[in-house]
């Protein structure tokens, strides 16, 4: 007997939420065709004093039934929340607009002030949007905070109608001193495409109040994504941004990365299956590294991201204390790349937040033919030869004035080399002749805010390293220490970009850009071995270097002993850390 009473109480509570003024018929599977079929519901609505919410999800409602329910709602002035998703299953599309119009008109007549309108999973198309157009423009929606229209098949036309209604609502509510402050917009799987997304972006930009934008699977390409980025930038309180399964490409991803720089409250970014590609991923990584202090989830899965770009993302999140999940699955990392990512994150003590990489697509195939690469290499060689000739000519010309008269400097006293000359064509002799202040001169010459230029300078200095010549060895290491101490102490310097550029130039990492690797000499590896033991070098980069050096790479074949020494040092430094 007691059990029956408990069951009845549970059923009653499930049906009516008295505390929050909610009446629920959720998931009951009722087929409500006419007024007679909803007599019980109508009576309960009429008897429910101060009704605030009505749940009709999971039932199917005809026009006559909707009109009867609407009649009962006409007196409910405190009504706030419409949970009306999935309530037209099996109905003709022509039935839906009049049903929605009846319900909407009733709420307007009741002078209701809505906060939630959920019509998801109704597949009503553009005509269904017309059925709520009048409601959305009315005073009933001046207070709307959540608009959920997921999987409604609105299409471009419906998106435009919806955007226009929201814009009008904002303008009229603003004129009355109570501007529409929509917080959550959910409209996934609606085939909005570029035109629909662009129209809605205008509404979002105007409101500036959104905390959630959820528009996955809408066939949006980079023009629509770029428009949406403009709206994102103008909604500073945004917490959730989900554009999963739209097509960003580099243009859209870079635009979105720039927009994200304006956000401080963003917690969830879902750009999975958006084809952000390496350039887009790197742009997003830079934004993450520079800001987004409370980011919790970052999804860049299935985006054709390469190892280099993924590594940039990993390093960008190293100081994100609140990050709970990083998803890079389904990209183009390859087996070795997956290992590098895992090792890098383990070294930073954040390995537990990396999602599965089980669906990795393997390393990408080269897009360009080998012949094209060879032609570019030949052109690069020609450029170097031209530079050498030009430098020699300039040195000769500097001995003459503009009138062809010889200057007073005697031929027996050659001009001492400057830093620019050394970095252009490095040699041990030039480095030594820079004198005791060589380290300071080099440090002043190199733009350490640019990680790639710093990597290039590192390799040029290290190339003259001589193990057997102590003077040259000390000069190289002192110069390198001064350069990198300054670099890693510079706030804008991105250490992961330096390491990435270094690996590309050493021929150990593929790059999307056509970067010609240097000829690796033992001095490069000896100098790097010294660097990784220094306090200024971030220990999280040690695991990355170790992973790449452990590969069987032809670029290091000629440096067997130096390579082995570097690998041993990396292992020791990592174990000590």
Coordinates of C-alpha atoms in Angstrom, one line a residue:
X1 CA 0.0 0.0 0.0
X2 CA 2.8 2.4 1.0
X3 CA 4.6 1.5 -2.3
X4 CA 1.5 2.5 -4.3
X5 CA 1.3 5.8 -2.5
X6 CA 5.0 6.5 -3.2
X7 CA 4.5 5.6 -6.9
X8 CA 1.5 7.9 -7.2
X9 CA 3.5 10.7 -5.5
X10 CA 6.4 10.2 -7.9
X11 CA 4.1 10.2 -10.9
X12 CA 2.5 13.4 -9.7
X13 CA 5.8 15.1 -9.1
X14 CA 7.0 14.0 -12.6
X15 CA 3.9 15.4 -14.1
X16 CA 3.7 18.7 -12.3
X17 CA 6.6 20.7 -10.9
X18 CA 4.8 22.8 -8.3
X19 CA 8.0 24.4 -7.0
X20 CA 9.0 26.1 -10.3
X21 CA 5.5 26.4 -11.7
X22 CA 5.9 23.7 -14.3
X23 CA 3.3 21.4 -15.8
X24 CA 4.8 18.5 -17.7
X25 CA 3.6 15.9 -20.2
X26 CA 7.1 15.2 -21.4
X27 CA 7.6 11.9 -23.3
X28 CA 4.1 10.5 -22.8
X29 CA 3.7 9.8 -26.5
X30 CA 0.1 11.1 -26.7
X31 CA -1.6 11.6 -30.0
X32 CA -3.5 14.8 -29.5
X33 CA -5.7 15.4 -32.5
X34 CA -8.6 17.5 -31.3
X35 CA -10.1 19.4 -28.4
X36 CA -11.6 16.3 -26.8
X37 CA -8.2 14.6 -26.7
X38 CA -6.7 17.5 -24.6
X39 CA -9.6 18.1 -22.2
X40 CA -7.5 16.8 -19.3
X41 CA -4.5 18.9 -20.2
X42 CA -6.7 22.0 -20.7
X43 CA -8.3 21.6 -17.3
X44 CA -5.0 21.1 -15.6
X45 CA -3.6 24.3 -17.3
X46 CA -6.7 26.2 -16.2
X47 CA -6.5 25.0 -12.6
X48 CA -2.7 25.6 -12.3
X49 CA -2.4 29.0 -10.7
X50 CA 0.7 31.0 -11.7
X51 CA 1.7 28.5 -14.4
X52 CA 5.2 29.3 -15.6
X53 CA 6.3 26.4 -17.8
X54 CA 4.6 23.8 -20.0
X55 CA 6.3 20.7 -21.3
X56 CA 4.8 19.1 -24.3
X57 CA 7.9 17.3 -25.7
X58 CA 7.4 13.8 -27.1
X59 CA 3.7 14.1 -27.9
X60 CA 2.1 14.8 -31.3
X61 CA -0.3 17.8 -31.4
X62 CA -2.8 18.6 -34.2
X63 CA -4.2 22.1 -35.0
X64 CA -7.4 21.7 -33.1
X65 CA -5.6 20.4 -30.0
X66 CA -3.1 23.2 -30.2
X67 CA -6.0 25.8 -30.4
X68 CA -7.6 24.3 -27.3
X69 CA -4.4 24.4 -25.3
X70 CA -3.8 27.9 -26.5
X71 CA -7.2 29.0 -25.2
X72 CA -6.3 27.8 -21.8
X73 CA -3.0 29.7 -21.9
X74 CA -4.6 33.1 -22.6
X75 CA -4.9 33.9 -18.9
X76 CA -1.5 32.8 -17.8
X77 CA 0.3 36.1 -17.4
X78 CA 3.2 34.6 -15.4
X79 CA 4.0 32.1 -18.1
X80 CA 7.8 32.0 -19.0
X81 CA 9.0 28.8 -20.5
X82 CA 7.9 26.8 -23.5
X83 CA 9.4 23.3 -23.8
X84 CA 7.8 22.3 -27.1
X85 CA 10.3 20.2 -28.9
X86 CA 9.4 17.1 -30.8
X87 CA 5.6 17.7 -30.7
X88 CA 4.6 17.4 -34.3
X89 CA 5.7 13.9 -35.2
X90 CA 3.6 12.5 -38.0
X91 CA 1.9 15.8 -38.7
X92 CA 1.6 17.4 -42.1
X93 CA 3.9 20.4 -42.5
X94 CA 0.9 22.5 -43.3
X95 CA -0.5 21.8 -39.8
X96 CA 2.4 23.2 -38.0
X97 CA 2.2 27.0 -38.7
X98 CA -1.4 27.4 -37.6
X99 CA -0.7 25.4 -34.5
X100 CA 2.2 27.5 -33.6
X101 CA 0.4 30.7 -34.4
X102 CA -2.4 29.8 -32.1
X103 CA 0.0 29.1 -29.2
X104 CA 2.0 32.2 -29.9
X105 CA -1.1 34.5 -30.0
X106 CA -2.3 33.1 -26.7
X107 CA 1.0 34.0 -25.0
X108 CA 0.8 37.5 -26.4
X109 CA -2.8 37.9 -25.3
X110 CA -1.8 36.7 -21.8
X111 CA 0.9 39.4 -21.7
X112 CA 3.4 36.6 -20.9
X113 CA 7.1 37.4 -20.7
X114 CA 9.0 34.4 -22.1
X115 CA 12.6 33.4 -21.0
X116 CA 12.8 30.0 -22.8
X117 CA 11.4 29.0 -26.2
X118 CA 12.4 25.5 -27.2
X119 CA 11.0 24.1 -30.5
X120 CA 13.8 21.7 -31.4
X121 CA 13.3 18.5 -33.4
X122 CA 10.2 19.6 -35.1
X123 CA 11.4 19.7 -38.7
X124 CA 9.0 22.4 -39.6
X125 CA 11.1 24.2 -42.3
X126 CA 10.8 27.9 -43.2
X127 CA 7.0 27.8 -42.8
X128 CA 7.4 26.8 -39.2
X129 CA 9.6 29.8 -38.6
X130 CA 6.8 31.9 -40.0
X131 CA 4.5 30.3 -37.4
X132 CA 6.6 31.9 -34.6
X133 CA 7.6 35.1 -36.4
X134 CA 4.8 37.2 -34.9
X135 CA 5.6 35.9 -31.4
X136 CA 9.3 36.6 -31.7
X137 CA 8.6 40.2 -32.7
X138 CA 6.1 40.8 -29.8
X139 CA 6.6 42.1 -26.3
X140 CA 6.3 38.5 -25.1
X141 CA 9.9 37.9 -26.3
X142 CA 11.5 41.1 -25.0
X143 CA 12.7 39.0 -22.1
X144 CA 13.7 35.9 -24.0
X145 CA 17.0 34.4 -22.8
X146 CA 17.1 30.9 -24.6
X147 CA 16.0 30.2 -28.1
X148 CA 16.4 26.5 -29.1
X149 CA 15.6 25.5 -32.6
X150 CA 17.8 22.5 -33.1
X151 CA 17.1 20.2 -36.0
X152 CA 14.2 22.1 -37.5
X153 CA 15.2 22.2 -41.1
X154 CA 14.8 26.0 -41.3
X155 CA 17.1 26.3 -44.4
X156 CA 18.4 29.6 -45.7
X157 CA 14.9 31.1 -45.9
X158 CA 14.0 30.2 -42.4
X159 CA 17.3 31.6 -41.1
X160 CA 16.6 34.9 -42.8
X161 CA 13.1 35.2 -41.4
X162 CA 14.4 34.3 -37.9
X163 CA 17.2 36.9 -38.1
X164 CA 14.8 39.6 -39.2
X165 CA 12.4 38.8 -36.4
X166 CA 15.2 38.9 -33.8
X167 CA 16.5 42.2 -35.1
X168 CA 13.1 43.8 -35.0
X169 CA 12.5 42.5 -31.5
X170 CA 15.8 44.0 -30.4
X171 CA 15.1 47.3 -32.0
X172 CA 11.5 47.7 -30.6
X173 CA 12.5 46.4 -27.1
X174 CA 15.4 48.8 -27.1
X175 CA 13.2 51.7 -28.0
X176 CA 11.1 50.8 -24.9
X177 CA 14.1 50.7 -22.7
X178 CA 14.2 46.9 -22.3
X179 CA 16.5 45.6 -25.0
X180 CA 16.4 41.9 -25.9
X181 CA 19.2 40.2 -24.1
X182 CA 19.2 36.7 -25.6
X183 CA 21.8 34.5 -23.9
X184 CA 21.6 31.1 -25.6
X185 CA 21.0 30.4 -29.3
X186 CA 20.8 26.7 -30.5
X187 CA 20.1 25.9 -34.1
X188 CA 22.2 22.9 -35.2
X189 CA 21.3 20.8 -38.3
X190 CA 19.2 23.5 -40.0
X191 CA 20.9 23.9 -43.4
X192 CA 21.4 27.6 -42.8
X193 CA 24.4 27.7 -45.1
X194 CA 26.3 31.0 -45.7
X195 CA 23.3 33.3 -46.3
X196 CA 21.3 32.1 -43.3
X197 CA 24.4 32.2 -41.0
X198 CA 25.3 35.7 -42.2
X199 CA 21.8 37.0 -41.6
X200 CA 21.8 35.6 -38.1
X201 CA 25.3 36.9 -37.4
X202 CA 23.9 40.4 -38.0
X203 CA 21.3 39.8 -35.3
X204 CA 23.9 38.4 -32.9
X205 CA 26.2 41.3 -33.5
X206 CA 23.4 43.7 -32.8
X207 CA 22.4 42.1 -29.5
X208 CA 25.8 41.5 -28.1
X209 CA 24.4 39.5 -25.1
X210 CA 25.0 35.9 -26.2
X211 CA 26.7 33.4 -23.8
X212 CA 26.1 30.3 -26.0
X213 CA 26.1 29.9 -29.8
X214 CA 25.4 26.4 -30.9
X215 CA 25.1 26.0 -34.7
X216 CA 26.7 22.7 -35.8
X217 CA 26.0 20.9 -39.1
X218 CA 24.7 23.8 -41.0
X219 CA 26.7 23.7 -44.3
X220 CA 28.4 27.0 -43.4
X221 CA 31.6 27.8 -45.4
X222 CA 34.2 30.4 -44.8
X223 CA 32.1 33.5 -45.8
X224 CA 29.4 32.5 -43.3
X225 CA 32.1 31.6 -40.7
X226 CA 33.8 35.0 -41.2
X227 CA 30.4 36.7 -40.7
X228 CA 29.8 34.7 -37.6
X229 CA 33.3 35.6 -36.3
X230 CA 32.3 39.3 -36.5
X231 CA 29.3 38.5 -34.3
X232 CA 31.4 36.4 -31.9
X233 CA 33.8 39.4 -31.4
X234 CA 30.8 41.5 -30.4
X235 CA 29.5 39.1 -27.7
X236 CA 32.1 39.4 -24.9
X237 CA 30.3 37.2 -22.5
X238 CA 30.2 34.2 -24.8
X239 CA 31.0 30.9 -22.9
X240 CA 30.1 28.2 -25.4
X241 CA 30.8 28.3 -29.1
X242 CA 30.0 25.2 -31.2
X243 CA 30.3 25.3 -35.0
X244 CA 31.1 21.6 -35.3
X245 CA 30.9 20.1 -38.8
X246 CA 30.9 23.3 -40.8
X247 CA 33.7 24.1 -43.3
X248 CA 36.1 26.8 -42.0
X249 CA 39.2 26.3 -44.2
X250 CA 42.1 28.6 -43.4
X251 CA 40.2 31.8 -44.1
X252 CA 37.3 31.1 -41.7
X253 CA 39.6 29.7 -39.0
X254 CA 41.9 32.7 -39.1
X255 CA 39.0 35.1 -38.9
X256 CA 37.5 33.1 -36.0
X257 CA 40.9 33.1 -34.2
X258 CA 41.0 36.9 -34.4
X259 CA 37.5 37.1 -33.0
X260 CA 38.3 34.9 -30.1
X261 CA 41.0 37.3 -29.0
X262 CA 38.2 39.6 -27.7
X263 CA 36.7 37.0 -25.4
X264 CA 37.6 36.4 -21.8
X265 CA 34.7 34.2 -20.6
X266 CA 34.8 31.5 -23.3
X267 CA 34.9 28.0 -21.8
X268 CA 34.0 25.6 -24.6
X269 CA 35.2 25.8 -28.2
X270 CA 34.0 23.1 -30.6
X271 CA 35.5 23.5 -34.0
X272 CA 35.6 19.7 -34.6
X273 CA 35.2 18.5 -38.2
X274 CA 35.5 22.1 -39.4
X275 CA 38.6 21.7 -41.7
X276 CA 40.5 24.4 -40.0
X277 CA 43.8 23.0 -41.5
X278 CA 47.3 23.8 -40.2
X279 CA 47.3 27.5 -40.8
X280 CA 43.9 27.9 -39.0
X281 CA 45.0 25.6 -36.1
X282 CA 48.2 27.7 -35.6
X283 CA 46.2 30.9 -35.6
X284 CA 43.8 29.5 -33.0
X285 CA 46.8 28.2 -31.0
X286 CA 48.2 31.7 -30.9
X287 CA 44.9 33.1 -29.6
X288 CA 44.6 30.4 -27.0
X289 CA 48.2 31.0 -25.9
X290 CA 47.6 34.8 -25.5
X291 CA 44.3 34.7 -23.7
X292 CA 41.1 32.6 -23.1
X293 CA 42.0 32.3 -19.3
X294 CA 39.1 30.0 -18.3
X295 CA 39.0 27.7 -21.3
X296 CA 37.7 24.2 -20.4
X297 CA 37.3 22.3 -23.7
X298 CA 38.9 22.7 -27.1
X299 CA 37.9 20.5 -29.9
X300 CA 39.9 20.7 -33.1
X301 CA 39.3 17.1 -34.3
X302 CA 39.1 16.0 -37.9
X303 CA 40.5 19.3 -39.2
X304 CA 43.3 18.0 -41.5
X305 CA 45.8 19.4 -38.9
X306 CA 49.4 18.3 -39.3
X307 CA 51.9 17.5 -36.7
X308 CA 53.5 20.9 -36.6
X309 CA 50.2 22.7 -36.1
X310 CA 49.0 20.2 -33.5
X311 CA 52.2 20.7 -31.6
X312 CA 51.5 24.4 -31.6
X313 CA 48.1 23.8 -30.1
X314 CA 49.5 21.5 -27.4
X315 CA 52.0 24.1 -26.3
X316 CA 49.3 26.8 -26.4
X317 CA 47.3 25.0 -23.7
X318 CA 50.1 24.3 -21.3
X319 CA 49.2 27.1 -18.9
X320 CA 45.4 26.7 -19.1
X321 CA 44.7 25.6 -15.6
X322 CA 41.0 25.0 -16.1
X323 CA 41.3 23.0 -19.3
X324 CA 39.6 19.6 -19.0
X325 CA 39.7 18.3 -22.5
X326 CA 41.7 18.7 -25.7
X327 CA 40.4 16.8 -28.8
X328 CA 42.8 16.4 -31.7
X329 CA 41.6 13.1 -32.9
X330 CA 41.1 12.4 -36.7
X331 CA 43.8 14.7 -37.9
X332 CA 47.0 14.1 -40.0
X333 CA 49.6 13.4 -37.4
X334 CA 50.9 9.9 -38.2
X335 CA 52.0 7.4 -35.7
X336 CA 55.1 9.3 -34.8
X337 CA 53.2 12.6 -34.5
X338 CA 50.7 11.0 -32.1
X339 CA 53.6 9.9 -29.9
X340 CA 55.2 13.3 -30.0
X341 CA 51.9 14.9 -28.9
X342 CA 51.4 12.5 -26.1
X343 CA 55.0 12.8 -24.9
X344 CA 54.8 16.6 -25.0
X345 CA 51.6 16.7 -22.9
X346 CA 53.0 14.2 -20.5
X347 CA 56.1 16.4 -20.1
X348 CA 53.8 19.3 -19.2
X349 CA 51.8 17.1 -16.8
X350 CA 48.6 17.5 -18.7
X351 CA 48.5 14.2 -20.5
X352 CA 45.2 13.3 -19.0
X353 CA 43.3 16.0 -20.8
X354 CA 44.3 14.8 -24.3
X355 CA 41.4 12.8 -25.9
X356 CA 41.9 9.7 -28.0
X357 CA 43.9 9.8 -31.2
X358 CA 42.6 6.4 -32.4
X359 CA 41.1 7.9 -35.6
X360 CA 44.2 9.7 -36.8
X361 CA 44.3 9.9 -40.5
X362 CA 48.1 9.5 -40.9
X363 CA 50.6 12.0 -42.3
X364 CA 49.4 14.0 -45.3
X365 CA 50.7 13.3 -48.7
X366 CA 52.8 16.0 -50.3
X367 CA 50.7 18.3 -52.5
X368 CA 53.5 19.4 -54.7
X369 CA 55.5 17.3 -57.2
X370 CA 59.1 16.6 -56.4
X371 CA 60.1 18.5 -59.6
X372 CA 58.5 21.7 -58.2
X373 CA 60.5 21.3 -55.0
X374 CA 63.7 20.9 -56.9
X375 CA 63.0 24.0 -59.0
X376 CA 62.4 26.0 -55.9
X377 CA 65.7 24.7 -54.4
X378 CA 67.5 25.7 -57.5
X379 CA 65.9 29.2 -57.3
X380 CA 66.9 29.4 -53.7
X381 CA 70.5 28.5 -54.5
X382 CA 70.6 31.2 -57.2
X383 CA 69.3 33.7 -54.7
X384 CA 72.1 32.9 -52.3
X385 CA 74.7 33.2 -55.1
X386 CA 73.2 36.6 -56.0
X387 CA 73.4 37.7 -52.4
X388 CA 77.1 36.7 -52.1
X389 CA 77.9 38.7 -55.3
X390 CA 75.9 41.7 -54.1
X391 CA 77.7 41.7 -50.7
X392 CA 81.1 41.5 -52.4
X393 CA 80.1 44.4 -54.7
X394 CA 78.8 46.4 -51.8
X395 CA 82.1 45.9 -49.9
X396 CA 84.0 47.1 -52.9
X397 CA 81.8 50.1 -53.5
X398 CA 82.0 51.2 -49.9
X399 CA 85.7 51.9 -50.4
X400 CA 84.7 54.6 -52.9
X401 CA 82.7 57.8 -52.5
X402 CA 80.0 58.9 -54.9
X403 CA 82.6 60.7 -57.1
X404 CA 84.8 57.6 -57.5
X405 CA 87.5 59.0 -55.2
X406 CA 89.2 56.5 -52.9
X407 CA 88.5 57.0 -49.1
X408 CA 91.4 57.4 -46.7
X409 CA 91.2 53.9 -45.2
X410 CA 94.4 52.1 -46.3
X411 CA 94.2 48.7 -48.0
X412 CA 96.2 47.2 -45.3
X413 CA 93.5 47.9 -42.7
X414 CA 90.3 45.9 -43.8
X415 CA 87.0 46.9 -42.3
X416 CA 86.1 44.6 -39.4
X417 CA 83.1 42.3 -39.9
X418 CA 79.7 43.4 -38.5
X419 CA 77.0 41.2 -37.1
X420 CA 74.9 41.4 -40.3
X421 CA 77.8 40.1 -42.3
X422 CA 78.4 37.3 -39.9
X423 CA 74.7 36.2 -39.8
X424 CA 74.5 36.4 -43.6
X425 CA 77.6 34.3 -44.2
X426 CA 78.8 32.8 -40.9
X427 CA 82.4 31.7 -40.3
X428 CA 84.4 31.0 -37.2
X429 CA 86.8 33.8 -38.1
X430 CA 84.0 36.4 -38.5
X431 CA 82.5 35.4 -35.1
X432 CA 85.9 35.8 -33.3
X433 CA 86.5 39.2 -35.0
X434 CA 83.3 40.6 -33.6
X435 CA 85.3 40.9 -30.3
X436 CA 84.4 40.5 -26.7
X437 CA 81.0 42.2 -27.1
X438 CA 79.9 39.7 -29.8
X439 CA 77.2 38.2 -27.6
X440 CA 75.6 41.6 -27.0
X441 CA 75.9 42.6 -30.6
X442 CA 74.2 39.5 -31.8
X443 CA 71.5 39.8 -29.2
X444 CA 70.8 43.3 -30.3
X445 CA 70.7 42.4 -34.0
X446 CA 68.2 39.5 -33.9
X447 CA 64.5 40.2 -33.4
X448 CA 63.7 37.7 -30.6
X449 CA 60.0 38.5 -30.8
X450 CA 60.0 36.4 -34.0
X451 CA 60.5 32.7 -33.1
X452 CA 61.4 31.7 -36.6
X453 CA 64.0 34.4 -37.0
X454 CA 65.5 33.4 -33.7
X455 CA 65.7 29.7 -34.8
X456 CA 67.4 30.8 -38.0
X457 CA 70.0 32.8 -36.1
X458 CA 70.5 29.9 -33.7
X459 CA 71.4 27.6 -36.5
X460 CA 73.7 30.1 -38.2
X461 CA 75.7 30.7 -35.0
X462 CA 75.8 27.0 -34.1
X463 CA 77.0 26.1 -37.6
X464 CA 80.5 27.5 -36.9
X465 CA 80.9 25.5 -33.6
X466 CA 84.2 23.7 -33.4
X467 CA 84.7 21.1 -30.7
X468 CA 88.4 21.1 -31.2
X469 CA 88.7 24.9 -31.1
X470 CA 88.0 26.1 -27.6
X471 CA 87.9 29.9 -28.5
X472 CA 85.3 29.3 -31.2
X473 CA 83.4 26.9 -29.0
X474 CA 83.1 29.4 -26.1
X475 CA 82.2 32.3 -28.5
X476 CA 79.4 30.2 -30.0
X477 CA 77.9 29.1 -26.7
X478 CA 78.2 32.5 -25.1
X479 CA 76.4 34.1 -28.0
X480 CA 73.7 31.4 -28.1
X481 CA 73.1 31.8 -24.3
X482 CA 72.8 35.5 -24.5
X483 CA 70.4 35.3 -27.5
X484 CA 68.1 32.6 -26.0
X485 CA 68.1 34.0 -22.5
X486 CA 66.7 37.2 -23.9
X487 CA 64.3 35.3 -26.2
X488 CA 62.8 33.1 -23.5
X489 CA 62.5 36.1 -21.1
X490 CA 60.6 38.1 -23.7
X491 CA 56.8 37.9 -22.9
X492 CA 55.8 37.8 -26.6
X493 CA 58.3 35.0 -27.5
X494 CA 56.6 31.7 -28.1
X495 CA 58.9 28.9 -27.2
X496 CA 56.9 26.2 -28.9
X497 CA 57.2 28.1 -32.2
X498 CA 60.9 28.4 -31.8
X499 CA 61.3 24.6 -31.2
X500 CA 58.9 23.9 -34.1
X501 CA 60.8 26.2 -36.5
X502 CA 64.1 24.6 -35.3
X503 CA 62.8 21.1 -36.1
X504 CA 61.5 22.3 -39.6
X505 CA 64.9 23.9 -40.4
X506 CA 66.7 20.7 -39.3
X507 CA 64.6 18.6 -41.6
X508 CA 62.9 16.7 -38.8
X509 CA 59.4 18.1 -39.2
X510 CA 57.3 18.8 -42.2
X511 CA 56.0 22.3 -42.7
X512 CA 53.0 23.6 -44.7
X513 CA 55.3 26.4 -45.9
X514 CA 58.0 25.7 -48.4
X515 CA 60.9 25.9 -46.0
X516 CA 64.2 24.6 -47.2
X517 CA 66.0 22.7 -44.4
X518 CA 69.6 23.5 -43.7
X519 CA 72.5 21.1 -44.1
X520 CA 72.8 19.7 -40.6
X521 CA 76.3 19.7 -39.2
X522 CA 77.6 18.4 -35.8
X523 CA 77.8 21.9 -34.4
X524 CA 74.1 22.3 -34.6
X525 CA 73.5 19.3 -32.3
X526 CA 76.5 20.0 -30.0
X527 CA 75.1 23.5 -29.4
X528 CA 71.6 22.2 -28.9
X529 CA 72.9 19.7 -26.4
X530 CA 74.3 22.6 -24.4
X531 CA 71.1 24.6 -24.6
X532 CA 68.8 21.9 -23.3
X533 CA 70.9 21.7 -20.1
X534 CA 70.4 25.4 -19.4
X535 CA 67.8 26.8 -16.9
X536 CA 66.4 29.2 -19.5
X537 CA 65.2 26.4 -21.7
X538 CA 61.7 25.2 -20.9
X539 CA 61.7 21.6 -19.8
X540 CA 58.4 20.7 -21.5
X541 CA 60.2 21.2 -24.9
X542 CA 62.8 18.5 -24.0
X543 CA 60.3 15.7 -24.6
X544 CA 59.4 17.1 -28.0
X545 CA 63.0 17.3 -29.1
X546 CA 63.7 13.8 -27.7
X547 CA 60.7 12.4 -29.7
X548 CA 61.9 13.9 -33.0
X549 CA 65.5 13.0 -32.5
X550 CA 64.6 9.4 -31.8
X551 CA 63.2 9.0 -35.3
X552 CA 65.3 7.3 -38.0
X553 CA 65.9 10.4 -40.0
X554 CA 68.4 10.8 -42.8
X555 CA 69.0 14.5 -42.0
X556 CA 71.1 13.4 -39.0
X557 CA 73.0 10.5 -40.5
X558 CA 76.2 12.6 -41.0
X559 CA 76.2 13.6 -37.3
X560 CA 76.1 10.2 -35.6
X561 CA 78.2 10.9 -32.5
X562 CA 76.7 14.4 -32.0
X563 CA 73.2 13.0 -32.4
X564 CA 73.8 10.2 -29.9
X565 CA 75.2 12.6 -27.4
X566 CA 72.2 14.9 -27.7
X567 CA 69.8 12.0 -27.3
X568 CA 71.5 10.9 -24.1
X569 CA 71.5 14.4 -22.7
X570 CA 67.8 14.8 -23.6
X571 CA 66.9 11.5 -21.8
X572 CA 68.9 12.5 -18.7
X573 CA 67.4 16.1 -18.6
X574 CA 63.9 14.7 -18.9
X575 CA 64.4 12.1 -16.2
X576 CA 65.9 14.7 -13.9
X577 CA 62.9 17.0 -14.5

